[in-house]
Amino acid sequence: MAAADFKTDDSAQQDRKSLERDLIKSMAGCYTVDFQFAETFAPRGDYAFRERYHESAREYVFVLEETDDMVSLQHLLRVGNPKFDGVPGKTTMIKHWRQDWVFENREFMSYVKDFEWEKLHLPEEVVRGIWTQKVYQVDDAPRYEALGRWVHQQGRHYWDGMTDAPLPRRDRTTRDDYNVLKRDCRVEVFADGSWEIDQDNRKIQRDDAGRDQLICMEKGLETFTPTDFERAPFDRWWKTQDKFWADVRACWAEARDARERLKFALIVDETLMYDAFFALAQRFSVADAYDREAALAGIRGILGRHLVD
């Protein structure tokens, strides 16, 4: 459906929503992903620009869940031999990030800094016709949420959203000169089945009073190019994981619902939170049967250690 086909009545709004749901779902598939980032500007003349960042990966993206007002896309990462032949040890599957798209979402988690989020309750008129992209980390912890409207013009289909986020992993382990990444993102879906995330980022140092100091600006581009590789190994692997991660998502939802502000410590007792979750997932994935009671106890134990009240 072209943008010119849209009408101004309620049926046109429903047609637009259906088109946008289809665009979101079209991001599922097998992809070669290229991640490219380059710092472009800094207000201080003595700032030392970091080297450009470039990585490639193979990802399988699938629709994890959908309703009329929500589409959840789970990303799985493949590490190892690109010519996967089913031989154990040649390829490793890793649960990667997740993105939930919610239509006219009124409960919004706004990033503050230092792994803390504030819950905002948005009025209906603010979110009318708007999709929220909710992005989660590899362990289903919150990362960022952004409000945006899909644009359909001249044969193009893209969504724009700006929001604050924690540091990306490429910087989190090597830098302490900024604590907020202000992301201005455009997600665009193309007719050939590819899609991209075009970013104009600001690296910000935010103090306790909420004052921001710009450290530098950054250009980012993540491209998802359709690639022909076998999906079955991903599906088989995910079947050993899906019940556990469904319970992780449910426990995170409990934690969010119980708080107006959510904060966690990324590292406790020298253990990264996502490492603790991955170790627990591995334990239950090799069991003969899924012990949900034990899994929930383990999940809540990890959250209890890392959540800061």
Coordinates of C-alpha atoms in Angstrom, one line a residue:
M1 CA 0.0 0.0 0.0
A2 CA 1.5 3.3 -1.0
A3 CA 1.3 6.4 1.1
A4 CA -0.9 8.0 -1.6
D5 CA -3.5 5.4 -1.0
F6 CA -4.2 6.4 2.6
K7 CA -7.5 8.1 3.3
T8 CA -8.4 10.3 6.3
D9 CA -11.1 8.2 7.9
D10 CA -10.9 5.5 10.6
S11 CA -10.5 2.7 8.0
A12 CA -7.5 4.5 6.6
Q13 CA -5.9 4.6 10.0
Q14 CA -6.5 0.8 10.4
D15 CA -5.0 0.2 6.9
R16 CA -2.0 2.2 7.9
K17 CA -1.6 0.3 11.1
S18 CA -1.8 -3.0 9.3
L19 CA 0.8 -1.9 6.8
E20 CA 3.1 -0.9 9.6
R21 CA 2.7 -4.2 11.4
D22 CA 3.6 -6.0 8.2
L23 CA 6.7 -3.8 7.8
I24 CA 7.8 -4.6 11.3
K25 CA 7.2 -8.4 10.7
S26 CA 9.1 -8.2 7.5
M27 CA 12.3 -7.6 9.5
A28 CA 12.2 -11.3 10.4
G29 CA 14.6 -13.5 8.4
C30 CA 18.2 -14.6 8.0
Y31 CA 20.7 -11.8 7.7
T32 CA 24.3 -10.8 7.4
V33 CA 24.5 -7.8 9.7
D34 CA 27.2 -5.1 9.4
F35 CA 27.7 -2.7 12.4
Q36 CA 29.6 0.5 11.6
F37 CA 30.2 3.4 13.9
A38 CA 32.4 6.5 13.6
E39 CA 32.8 9.5 15.8
T40 CA 32.3 12.7 13.9
F41 CA 32.4 15.9 16.1
A42 CA 33.4 17.0 19.5
P43 CA 33.0 20.4 21.1
R44 CA 36.5 20.2 22.8
G45 CA 39.4 20.7 20.5
D46 CA 41.6 18.3 22.4
Y47 CA 39.2 15.4 22.3
A48 CA 40.8 12.2 21.0
F49 CA 38.4 10.6 18.5
R50 CA 38.2 6.8 18.9
E51 CA 38.9 4.4 16.1
R52 CA 36.0 3.5 13.8
Y53 CA 34.1 0.4 14.8
H54 CA 33.1 -2.3 12.3
E55 CA 31.8 -5.8 13.0
S56 CA 29.8 -8.4 10.9
A57 CA 27.6 -11.2 12.1
R58 CA 25.0 -13.7 11.0
E59 CA 21.6 -13.2 12.6
Y60 CA 18.3 -15.0 12.6
V61 CA 15.3 -12.8 13.4
F62 CA 11.9 -14.3 14.1
V63 CA 8.5 -13.2 15.4
L64 CA 8.5 -14.3 19.0
E65 CA 5.0 -13.0 19.8
E66 CA 2.3 -10.9 18.2
T67 CA -1.1 -9.3 18.9
D68 CA -3.0 -6.7 17.1
D69 CA -1.1 -4.0 18.9
M70 CA 2.3 -5.6 19.4
V71 CA 5.0 -7.5 17.5
S72 CA 8.0 -9.0 19.3
L73 CA 11.1 -9.8 17.2
Q74 CA 13.8 -12.0 18.8
H75 CA 17.4 -11.9 17.3
L76 CA 19.6 -14.9 17.5
L77 CA 23.3 -14.6 16.8
R78 CA 25.4 -17.3 15.1
V79 CA 29.1 -17.5 15.8
G80 CA 31.4 -19.9 14.1
N81 CA 31.6 -21.7 10.7
P82 CA 29.4 -19.9 8.2
K83 CA 28.9 -23.2 6.3
F84 CA 27.0 -24.8 9.2
D85 CA 26.6 -28.5 8.6
G86 CA 25.1 -29.6 11.9
V87 CA 28.3 -30.9 13.4
P88 CA 28.5 -30.0 17.2
G89 CA 31.0 -27.4 18.0
K90 CA 31.3 -25.8 14.6
T91 CA 28.6 -23.1 15.3
T92 CA 27.4 -21.5 18.5
M93 CA 24.0 -20.0 18.9
I94 CA 23.6 -17.0 21.2
K95 CA 20.5 -15.2 22.3
H96 CA 20.9 -11.6 21.1
W97 CA 18.8 -8.6 21.5
R98 CA 15.0 -8.3 21.3
Q99 CA 12.8 -5.6 20.0
D100 CA 9.1 -5.2 20.8
W101 CA 7.0 -2.8 18.8
V102 CA 3.9 -1.6 20.6
F103 CA 1.1 0.5 19.0
E104 CA -0.1 3.6 20.9
N105 CA 1.8 2.5 24.0
R106 CA 1.1 4.7 27.0
E107 CA 3.6 3.3 29.6
F108 CA 7.1 4.3 28.7
M109 CA 10.4 3.5 30.4
S110 CA 12.6 6.5 30.1
Y111 CA 16.4 6.0 30.6
V112 CA 17.9 8.3 33.3
K113 CA 21.5 7.1 33.6
D114 CA 23.6 4.5 35.3
F115 CA 21.2 1.6 34.5
E116 CA 18.2 3.4 35.9
W117 CA 14.8 3.9 34.1
E118 CA 11.8 6.1 35.1
K119 CA 8.3 5.0 34.2
L120 CA 6.3 7.6 32.4
H121 CA 2.5 7.5 31.8
L122 CA 1.7 9.1 28.5
P123 CA -1.6 10.7 27.6
E124 CA -3.6 9.1 24.8
E125 CA -3.3 12.1 22.4
V126 CA 0.5 11.9 22.6
V127 CA 0.7 8.3 21.3
R128 CA -2.1 8.3 18.8
G129 CA -0.8 6.6 15.6
I130 CA 2.6 6.1 17.2
W131 CA 4.7 3.0 17.6
T132 CA 7.1 2.5 20.5
Q133 CA 10.2 0.4 19.8
K134 CA 11.2 -1.3 23.1
V135 CA 14.7 -2.7 22.9
Y136 CA 15.9 -5.3 25.4
Q137 CA 19.4 -6.6 26.1
V138 CA 20.5 -10.2 25.6
D139 CA 19.2 -11.2 29.0
D140 CA 15.9 -9.4 28.4
A141 CA 16.8 -6.5 30.7
P142 CA 15.5 -3.2 29.5
R143 CA 17.8 -1.1 27.2
Y144 CA 15.8 1.7 25.7
E145 CA 12.4 2.7 24.4
A146 CA 11.7 5.2 21.7
L147 CA 8.5 6.8 20.4
G148 CA 8.2 7.3 16.7
R149 CA 5.9 7.5 13.7
W150 CA 6.3 5.5 10.5
V151 CA 6.6 7.6 7.4
H152 CA 5.5 6.4 4.0
Q153 CA 6.5 8.6 1.1
Q154 CA 8.0 8.3 -2.4
G155 CA 8.1 4.5 -2.1
R156 CA 10.0 4.7 1.2
H157 CA 9.0 3.2 4.6
Y158 CA 10.8 4.4 7.7
W159 CA 10.3 5.0 11.4
D160 CA 12.1 7.8 13.3
G161 CA 12.7 7.8 17.1
M162 CA 14.9 9.6 19.5
T163 CA 15.7 8.4 23.1
D164 CA 18.3 8.0 25.8
A165 CA 20.1 4.7 26.3
P166 CA 22.9 3.1 28.3
L167 CA 26.3 2.8 26.7
P168 CA 26.7 0.3 24.0
R169 CA 28.9 -2.7 24.8
R170 CA 31.6 -1.4 22.5
D171 CA 32.1 1.5 24.8
R172 CA 30.9 0.2 28.2
T173 CA 34.0 -1.9 28.7
T174 CA 36.5 0.7 27.6
R175 CA 35.2 4.1 28.6
D176 CA 34.1 6.1 31.6
D177 CA 33.9 9.6 30.1
Y178 CA 30.2 9.5 29.3
N179 CA 27.1 7.8 30.7
V180 CA 24.2 8.3 28.3
L181 CA 23.9 7.6 24.6
K182 CA 21.3 9.9 23.1
R183 CA 20.1 7.9 20.0
D184 CA 18.4 9.5 17.0
C185 CA 17.5 6.4 15.0
R186 CA 15.8 5.8 11.6
V187 CA 14.7 2.2 11.0
E188 CA 14.0 1.8 7.2
V189 CA 12.7 -1.3 5.4
F190 CA 13.5 -1.8 1.8
A191 CA 11.7 -3.6 -1.1
D192 CA 14.6 -6.1 -1.6
G193 CA 14.0 -7.5 1.9
S194 CA 16.9 -5.7 3.6
W195 CA 16.6 -3.1 6.4
E196 CA 18.8 -0.8 8.3
I197 CA 19.1 1.3 11.5
D198 CA 20.6 4.7 10.7
Q199 CA 21.8 6.5 13.8
D200 CA 22.9 10.0 14.7
N201 CA 24.2 9.6 18.3
R202 CA 25.3 12.0 21.0
K203 CA 27.6 10.7 23.8
I204 CA 26.5 12.6 26.9
Q205 CA 27.9 13.0 30.4
R206 CA 24.8 13.5 32.6
D207 CA 25.2 14.7 36.2
D208 CA 22.9 13.9 39.2
A209 CA 20.9 17.1 38.5
G210 CA 20.1 16.0 35.0
R211 CA 22.5 18.5 33.3
D212 CA 24.0 17.1 30.1
Q213 CA 27.5 17.7 28.7
L214 CA 28.1 16.7 25.1
I215 CA 31.3 14.7 24.8
C216 CA 31.1 13.8 21.1
M217 CA 28.7 12.9 18.2
E218 CA 28.7 9.6 16.4
K219 CA 27.3 8.3 13.1
G220 CA 26.1 4.7 13.1
L221 CA 24.8 2.3 10.5
E222 CA 23.5 -1.2 11.0
T223 CA 22.6 -3.0 7.8
F224 CA 20.6 -6.3 7.6
T225 CA 21.2 -8.0 4.3
P226 CA 19.1 -11.1 3.5
T227 CA 21.4 -14.1 3.4
D228 CA 20.6 -17.7 2.5
F229 CA 21.6 -19.9 5.4
E230 CA 19.9 -22.8 7.2
R231 CA 17.2 -21.8 9.8
A232 CA 16.6 -25.2 11.2
P233 CA 19.6 -25.2 13.6
F234 CA 18.3 -21.9 15.1
D235 CA 14.8 -23.4 15.5
R236 CA 16.1 -26.5 17.2
W237 CA 18.3 -24.5 19.5
W238 CA 15.6 -22.1 20.5
K239 CA 13.3 -25.0 21.4
T240 CA 15.7 -25.9 24.2
Q241 CA 15.6 -22.3 25.4
D242 CA 12.2 -20.8 24.8
K243 CA 10.5 -21.9 28.1
F244 CA 13.3 -20.5 30.2
W245 CA 13.4 -17.2 28.4
A246 CA 9.6 -16.9 28.5
D247 CA 9.9 -17.1 32.3
V248 CA 12.7 -14.5 32.3
R249 CA 10.5 -12.1 30.4
A250 CA 7.7 -12.7 32.8
C251 CA 9.9 -12.0 35.8
W252 CA 11.3 -8.8 34.3
A253 CA 7.7 -7.7 33.7
E254 CA 6.9 -8.4 37.3
A255 CA 9.8 -6.2 38.3
R256 CA 8.8 -3.4 36.0
D257 CA 5.2 -3.5 37.1
A258 CA 6.1 -3.2 40.8
R259 CA 8.2 -0.1 40.4
E260 CA 8.0 3.5 39.1
R261 CA 11.8 3.5 38.8
L262 CA 13.9 0.5 37.9
K263 CA 17.6 0.2 38.5
F264 CA 20.0 -2.7 38.4
A265 CA 23.7 -3.3 39.0
L266 CA 25.2 -4.8 35.9
I267 CA 28.0 -6.6 37.9
V268 CA 27.5 -8.3 41.3
D269 CA 30.3 -10.4 42.9
E270 CA 32.4 -10.0 39.8
T271 CA 29.6 -11.6 37.7
L272 CA 27.8 -9.9 34.8
M273 CA 24.1 -10.2 35.0
Y274 CA 23.7 -11.6 31.5
D275 CA 26.5 -14.2 32.2
A276 CA 24.4 -15.4 35.2
F277 CA 21.3 -15.7 33.1
F278 CA 23.1 -17.5 30.2
A279 CA 24.6 -20.0 32.7
L280 CA 21.2 -20.7 34.1
A281 CA 19.7 -21.0 30.6
Q282 CA 22.3 -23.6 29.7
R283 CA 21.6 -25.6 32.9
F284 CA 17.9 -25.9 32.0
S285 CA 18.4 -26.4 28.3
V286 CA 20.3 -29.7 28.8
A287 CA 17.8 -31.1 31.4
D288 CA 15.5 -33.9 30.4
A289 CA 12.5 -31.9 31.3
Y290 CA 12.0 -28.2 32.1
D291 CA 11.6 -27.7 35.9
R292 CA 9.7 -24.4 35.9
E293 CA 9.6 -24.0 39.6
A294 CA 13.4 -24.4 39.9
A295 CA 14.0 -22.1 36.9
L296 CA 11.8 -19.3 38.4
A297 CA 13.6 -19.6 41.7
G298 CA 16.9 -19.2 39.9
I299 CA 15.7 -16.3 37.7
R300 CA 14.2 -14.4 40.7
G301 CA 17.4 -15.1 42.6
I302 CA 19.5 -13.3 39.9
L303 CA 17.1 -10.4 39.8
G304 CA 17.1 -10.2 43.5
R305 CA 20.9 -9.8 43.6
H306 CA 21.1 -7.3 40.7
L307 CA 18.0 -5.1 41.2
V308 CA 18.6 -2.0 43.3
D309 CA 15.6 -0.8 45.4

